[in-house]
Amino acid sequence: STPMPEYNFAGVQPGQSWCLGGHSFVKAHLDGMAPHIFIHATHKKMLELIDLETLKQYAIDL
């Protein structure tokens, strides 16, 4: 995520995890830019937005 010094936020650093909303993930997937995910930390409601097989493509914890 973008650094925002006015909020004392240095941005997400390499190796850090960050929460991404479901609709933002789907948009990133459609744009070919979706990040890797921890599928075991992904809420089951994501399956209302995107299928499990697609999510598994991005999983780093399987």
PDB file of N, CA and C in Angstrom:
ATOM      1  N   SER A   1       0.842  -1.178   0.000  1.00  0.00           N
ATOM      2  CA  SER A   1       0.000   0.000   0.000  1.00  0.00           C
ATOM      3  C   SER A   1       0.892   1.247   0.000  1.00  0.00           C
ATOM      4  N   THR A   2       0.358   2.312  -0.461  1.00  0.00           N
ATOM      5  CA  THR A   2       1.097   3.559  -0.629  1.00  0.00           C
ATOM      6  C   THR A   2       1.474   4.186   0.711  1.00  0.00           C
ATOM      7  N   PRO A   3       2.717   4.599   0.863  1.00  0.00           N
ATOM      8  CA  PRO A   3       3.103   5.314   2.081  1.00  0.00           C
ATOM      9  C   PRO A   3       2.270   6.591   2.252  1.00  0.00           C
ATOM     10  N   MET A   4       1.907   6.881   3.496  1.00  0.00           N
ATOM     11  CA  MET A   4       1.146   8.085   3.822  1.00  0.00           C
ATOM     12  C   MET A   4       1.776   8.710   5.062  1.00  0.00           C
ATOM     13  N   PRO A   5       2.853   9.481   4.856  1.00  0.00           N
ATOM     14  CA  PRO A   5       3.572  10.047   6.004  1.00  0.00           C
ATOM     15  C   PRO A   5       2.698  10.911   6.909  1.00  0.00           C
ATOM     16  N   GLU A   6       1.674  11.535   6.354  1.00  0.00           N
ATOM     17  CA  GLU A   6       0.805  12.383   7.180  1.00  0.00           C
ATOM     18  C   GLU A   6       0.060  11.582   8.248  1.00  0.00           C
ATOM     19  N   TYR A   7      -0.022  10.246   8.056  1.00  0.00           N
ATOM     20  CA  TYR A   7      -0.648   9.357   9.043  1.00  0.00           C
ATOM     21  C   TYR A   7       0.393   8.458   9.709  1.00  0.00           C
ATOM     22  N   ASN A   8       1.669   8.803   9.542  1.00  0.00           N
ATOM     23  CA  ASN A   8       2.775   8.025  10.097  1.00  0.00           C
ATOM     24  C   ASN A   8       2.732   6.575   9.601  1.00  0.00           C
ATOM     25  N   PHE A   9       2.369   6.392   8.340  1.00  0.00           N
ATOM     26  CA  PHE A   9       2.295   5.069   7.718  1.00  0.00           C
ATOM     27  C   PHE A   9       3.345   4.984   6.618  1.00  0.00           C
ATOM     28  N   ALA A  10       4.301   4.095   6.819  1.00  0.00           N
ATOM     29  CA  ALA A  10       5.415   3.969   5.871  1.00  0.00           C
ATOM     30  C   ALA A  10       5.073   3.122   4.649  1.00  0.00           C
ATOM     31  N   GLY A  11       3.878   2.574   4.623  1.00  0.00           N
ATOM     32  CA  GLY A  11       3.502   1.691   3.519  1.00  0.00           C
ATOM     33  C   GLY A  11       3.817   0.248   3.870  1.00  0.00           C
ATOM     34  N   VAL A  12       3.304  -0.655   3.084  1.00  0.00           N
ATOM     35  CA  VAL A  12       3.559  -2.074   3.314  1.00  0.00           C
ATOM     36  C   VAL A  12       4.966  -2.392   2.824  1.00  0.00           C
ATOM     37  N   GLN A  13       5.718  -3.052   3.671  1.00  0.00           N
ATOM     38  CA  GLN A  13       7.100  -3.403   3.365  1.00  0.00           C
ATOM     39  C   GLN A  13       7.175  -4.852   2.885  1.00  0.00           C
ATOM     40  N   PRO A  14       8.190  -5.192   2.118  1.00  0.00           N
ATOM     41  CA  PRO A  14       8.344  -6.575   1.658  1.00  0.00           C
ATOM     42  C   PRO A  14       8.282  -7.557   2.828  1.00  0.00           C
ATOM     43  N   GLY A  15       7.517  -8.614   2.653  1.00  0.00           N
ATOM     44  CA  GLY A  15       7.367  -9.630   3.688  1.00  0.00           C
ATOM     45  C   GLY A  15       6.197  -9.401   4.622  1.00  0.00           C
ATOM     46  N   GLN A  16       5.584  -8.216   4.575  1.00  0.00           N
ATOM     47  CA  GLN A  16       4.433  -7.932   5.425  1.00  0.00           C
ATOM     48  C   GLN A  16       3.149  -8.362   4.725  1.00  0.00           C
ATOM     49  N   SER A  17       2.155  -8.725   5.529  1.00  0.00           N
ATOM     50  CA  SER A  17       0.834  -9.066   4.995  1.00  0.00           C
ATOM     51  C   SER A  17      -0.061  -7.843   5.073  1.00  0.00           C
ATOM     52  N   TRP A  18      -1.075  -7.819   4.223  1.00  0.00           N
ATOM     53  CA  TRP A  18      -1.996  -6.699   4.186  1.00  0.00           C
ATOM     54  C   TRP A  18      -3.369  -7.222   3.821  1.00  0.00           C
ATOM     55  N   CYS A  19      -4.394  -6.669   4.410  1.00  0.00           N
ATOM     56  CA  CYS A  19      -5.766  -7.068   4.117  1.00  0.00           C
ATOM     57  C   CYS A  19      -6.234  -6.389   2.835  1.00  0.00           C
ATOM     58  N   LEU A  20      -6.856  -7.157   1.968  1.00  0.00           N
ATOM     59  CA  LEU A  20      -7.390  -6.629   0.717  1.00  0.00           C
ATOM     60  C   LEU A  20      -8.852  -7.032   0.635  1.00  0.00           C
ATOM     61  N   GLY A  21      -9.741  -6.084   0.399  1.00  0.00           N
ATOM     62  CA  GLY A  21     -11.158  -6.382   0.290  1.00  0.00           C
ATOM     63  C   GLY A  21     -11.461  -7.279  -0.903  1.00  0.00           C
ATOM     64  N   GLY A  22     -12.553  -8.019  -0.789  1.00  0.00           N
ATOM     65  CA  GLY A  22     -12.923  -8.973  -1.828  1.00  0.00           C
ATOM     66  C   GLY A  22     -13.098  -8.368  -3.199  1.00  0.00           C
ATOM     67  N   HIS A  23     -13.797  -7.259  -3.286  1.00  0.00           N
ATOM     68  CA  HIS A  23     -14.034  -6.637  -4.591  1.00  0.00           C
ATOM     69  C   HIS A  23     -12.731  -6.118  -5.198  1.00  0.00           C
ATOM     70  N   SER A  24     -11.837  -5.620  -4.348  1.00  0.00           N
ATOM     71  CA  SER A  24     -10.537  -5.154  -4.850  1.00  0.00           C
ATOM     72  C   SER A  24      -9.708  -6.322  -5.367  1.00  0.00           C
ATOM     73  N   PHE A  25      -9.789  -7.471  -4.681  1.00  0.00           N
ATOM     74  CA  PHE A  25      -9.064  -8.650  -5.152  1.00  0.00           C
ATOM     75  C   PHE A  25      -9.597  -9.092  -6.510  1.00  0.00           C
ATOM     76  N   VAL A  26     -10.912  -9.151  -6.653  1.00  0.00           N
ATOM     77  CA  VAL A  26     -11.505  -9.574  -7.929  1.00  0.00           C
ATOM     78  C   VAL A  26     -11.089  -8.622  -9.044  1.00  0.00           C
ATOM     79  N   LYS A  27     -11.123  -7.323  -8.782  1.00  0.00           N
ATOM     80  CA  LYS A  27     -10.702  -6.359  -9.805  1.00  0.00           C
ATOM     81  C   LYS A  27      -9.237  -6.584 -10.168  1.00  0.00           C
ATOM     82  N   ALA A  28      -8.393  -6.787  -9.160  1.00  0.00           N
ATOM     83  CA  ALA A  28      -6.975  -7.040  -9.421  1.00  0.00           C
ATOM     84  C   ALA A  28      -6.792  -8.322 -10.233  1.00  0.00           C
ATOM     85  N   HIS A  29      -7.576  -9.345  -9.926  1.00  0.00           N
ATOM     86  CA  HIS A  29      -7.519 -10.603 -10.692  1.00  0.00           C
ATOM     87  C   HIS A  29      -7.897 -10.350 -12.147  1.00  0.00           C
ATOM     88  N   LEU A  30      -8.978  -9.638 -12.367  1.00  0.00           N
ATOM     89  CA  LEU A  30      -9.428  -9.353 -13.737  1.00  0.00           C
ATOM     90  C   LEU A  30      -8.414  -8.503 -14.495  1.00  0.00           C
ATOM     91  N   ASP A  31      -7.671  -7.672 -13.771  1.00  0.00           N
ATOM     92  CA  ASP A  31      -6.633  -6.832 -14.380  1.00  0.00           C
ATOM     93  C   ASP A  31      -5.291  -7.555 -14.494  1.00  0.00           C
ATOM     94  N   GLY A  32      -5.243  -8.818 -14.041  1.00  0.00           N
ATOM     95  CA  GLY A  32      -3.998  -9.579 -14.093  1.00  0.00           C
ATOM     96  C   GLY A  32      -2.973  -9.145 -13.064  1.00  0.00           C
ATOM     97  N   MET A  33      -3.429  -8.548 -11.966  1.00  0.00           N
ATOM     98  CA  MET A  33      -2.506  -7.991 -10.967  1.00  0.00           C
ATOM     99  C   MET A  33      -2.808  -8.469  -9.540  1.00  0.00           C
ATOM    100  N   ALA A  34      -3.531  -9.561  -9.385  1.00  0.00           N
ATOM    101  CA  ALA A  34      -3.897 -10.017  -8.040  1.00  0.00           C
ATOM    102  C   ALA A  34      -2.666 -10.477  -7.268  1.00  0.00           C
ATOM    103  N   PRO A  35      -2.635 -10.192  -5.977  1.00  0.00           N
ATOM    104  CA  PRO A  35      -1.499 -10.614  -5.154  1.00  0.00           C
ATOM    105  C   PRO A  35      -1.648 -12.074  -4.720  1.00  0.00           C
ATOM    106  N   HIS A  36      -0.571 -12.618  -4.194  1.00  0.00           N
ATOM    107  CA  HIS A  36      -0.651 -13.932  -3.561  1.00  0.00           C
ATOM    108  C   HIS A  36      -1.472 -13.778  -2.287  1.00  0.00           C
ATOM    109  N   ILE A  37      -2.113 -14.874  -1.875  1.00  0.00           N
ATOM    110  CA  ILE A  37      -2.955 -14.828  -0.679  1.00  0.00           C
ATOM    111  C   ILE A  37      -2.633 -15.988   0.257  1.00  0.00           C
ATOM    112  N   PHE A  38      -2.981 -15.805   1.515  1.00  0.00           N
ATOM    113  CA  PHE A  38      -3.003 -16.891   2.485  1.00  0.00           C
ATOM    114  C   PHE A  38      -4.438 -17.404   2.470  1.00  0.00           C
ATOM    115  N   ILE A  39      -4.666 -18.479   1.729  1.00  0.00           N
ATOM    116  CA  ILE A  39      -6.040 -18.943   1.530  1.00  0.00           C
ATOM    117  C   ILE A  39      -6.679 -19.402   2.843  1.00  0.00           C
ATOM    118  N   HIS A  40      -5.867 -19.895   3.777  1.00  0.00           N
ATOM    119  CA  HIS A  40      -6.421 -20.329   5.060  1.00  0.00           C
ATOM    120  C   HIS A  40      -6.853 -19.146   5.931  1.00  0.00           C
ATOM    121  N   ALA A  41      -6.458 -17.944   5.572  1.00  0.00           N
ATOM    122  CA  ALA A  41      -6.880 -16.740   6.291  1.00  0.00           C
ATOM    123  C   ALA A  41      -7.934 -15.962   5.504  1.00  0.00           C
ATOM    124  N   THR A  42      -8.388 -16.544   4.399  1.00  0.00           N
ATOM    125  CA  THR A  42      -9.363 -15.881   3.534  1.00  0.00           C
ATOM    126  C   THR A  42     -10.773 -16.272   3.966  1.00  0.00           C
ATOM    127  N   HIS A  43     -11.631 -15.285   4.151  1.00  0.00           N
ATOM    128  CA  HIS A  43     -12.995 -15.546   4.612  1.00  0.00           C
ATOM    129  C   HIS A  43     -13.784 -16.306   3.555  1.00  0.00           C
ATOM    130  N   LYS A  44     -14.628 -17.230   4.011  1.00  0.00           N
ATOM    131  CA  LYS A  44     -15.418 -18.052   3.085  1.00  0.00           C
ATOM    132  C   LYS A  44     -16.378 -17.228   2.236  1.00  0.00           C
ATOM    133  N   LYS A  45     -16.701 -16.025   2.651  1.00  0.00           N
ATOM    134  CA  LYS A  45     -17.597 -15.179   1.843  1.00  0.00           C
ATOM    135  C   LYS A  45     -16.948 -14.756   0.524  1.00  0.00           C
ATOM    136  N   MET A  46     -15.619 -14.895   0.426  1.00  0.00           N
ATOM    137  CA  MET A  46     -14.953 -14.613  -0.859  1.00  0.00           C
ATOM    138  C   MET A  46     -15.506 -15.505  -1.958  1.00  0.00           C
ATOM    139  N   LEU A  47     -15.977 -16.695  -1.580  1.00  0.00           N
ATOM    140  CA  LEU A  47     -16.505 -17.634  -2.570  1.00  0.00           C
ATOM    141  C   LEU A  47     -17.791 -17.126  -3.217  1.00  0.00           C
ATOM    142  N   GLU A  48     -18.373 -16.083  -2.652  1.00  0.00           N
ATOM    143  CA  GLU A  48     -19.530 -15.444  -3.284  1.00  0.00           C
ATOM    144  C   GLU A  48     -19.084 -14.533  -4.423  1.00  0.00           C
ATOM    145  N   LEU A  49     -17.793 -14.193  -4.452  1.00  0.00           N
ATOM    146  CA  LEU A  49     -17.260 -13.273  -5.460  1.00  0.00           C
ATOM    147  C   LEU A  49     -16.401 -13.962  -6.509  1.00  0.00           C
ATOM    148  N   ILE A  50     -15.740 -15.056  -6.125  1.00  0.00           N
ATOM    149  CA  ILE A  50     -14.781 -15.710  -7.016  1.00  0.00           C
ATOM    150  C   ILE A  50     -14.697 -17.186  -6.619  1.00  0.00           C
ATOM    151  N   ASP A  51     -14.450 -18.043  -7.595  1.00  0.00           N
ATOM    152  CA  ASP A  51     -14.469 -19.479  -7.305  1.00  0.00           C
ATOM    153  C   ASP A  51     -13.179 -19.944  -6.622  1.00  0.00           C
ATOM    154  N   LEU A  52     -13.296 -21.068  -5.929  1.00  0.00           N
ATOM    155  CA  LEU A  52     -12.190 -21.609  -5.149  1.00  0.00           C
ATOM    156  C   LEU A  52     -10.980 -21.942  -6.012  1.00  0.00           C
ATOM    157  N   GLU A  53     -11.191 -22.498  -7.181  1.00  0.00           N
ATOM    158  CA  GLU A  53     -10.059 -22.865  -8.042  1.00  0.00           C
ATOM    159  C   GLU A  53      -9.245 -21.636  -8.441  1.00  0.00           C
ATOM    160  N   THR A  54      -9.917 -20.525  -8.675  1.00  0.00           N
ATOM    161  CA  THR A  54      -9.200 -19.288  -9.003  1.00  0.00           C
ATOM    162  C   THR A  54      -8.417 -18.802  -7.794  1.00  0.00           C
ATOM    163  N   LEU A  55      -9.035 -18.829  -6.618  1.00  0.00           N
ATOM    164  CA  LEU A  55      -8.324 -18.415  -5.404  1.00  0.00           C
ATOM    165  C   LEU A  55      -7.085 -19.275  -5.172  1.00  0.00           C
ATOM    166  N   LYS A  56      -7.206 -20.577  -5.422  1.00  0.00           N
ATOM    167  CA  LYS A  56      -6.074 -21.486  -5.209  1.00  0.00           C
ATOM    168  C   LYS A  56      -4.876 -21.120  -6.076  1.00  0.00           C
ATOM    169  N   GLN A  57      -5.121 -20.504  -7.218  1.00  0.00           N
ATOM    170  CA  GLN A  57      -4.019 -20.091  -8.095  1.00  0.00           C
ATOM    171  C   GLN A  57      -3.104 -19.074  -7.408  1.00  0.00           C
ATOM    172  N   TYR A  58      -3.649 -18.338  -6.461  1.00  0.00           N
ATOM    173  CA  TYR A  58      -2.904 -17.278  -5.783  1.00  0.00           C
ATOM    174  C   TYR A  58      -2.434 -17.685  -4.385  1.00  0.00           C
ATOM    175  N   ALA A  59      -2.854 -18.871  -3.935  1.00  0.00           N
ATOM    176  CA  ALA A  59      -2.555 -19.310  -2.568  1.00  0.00           C
ATOM    177  C   ALA A  59      -1.079 -19.639  -2.392  1.00  0.00           C
ATOM    178  N   ILE A  60      -0.520 -19.157  -1.297  1.00  0.00           N
ATOM    179  CA  ILE A  60       0.876 -19.477  -0.984  1.00  0.00           C
ATOM    180  C   ILE A  60       0.970 -20.386   0.237  1.00  0.00           C
ATOM    181  N   ASP A  61      -0.180 -20.831   0.741  1.00  0.00           N
ATOM    182  CA  ASP A  61      -0.171 -21.669   1.941  1.00  0.00           C
ATOM    183  C   ASP A  61      -0.882 -23.003   1.730  1.00  0.00           C
ATOM    184  N   LEU A  62      -0.810 -23.528   0.533  1.00  0.00           N
ATOM    185  CA  LEU A  62      -1.391 -24.855   0.265  1.00  0.00           C
ATOM    186  C   LEU A  62      -0.301 -25.893   0.185  1.00  0.00           C
TER     187      LEU A  62
END
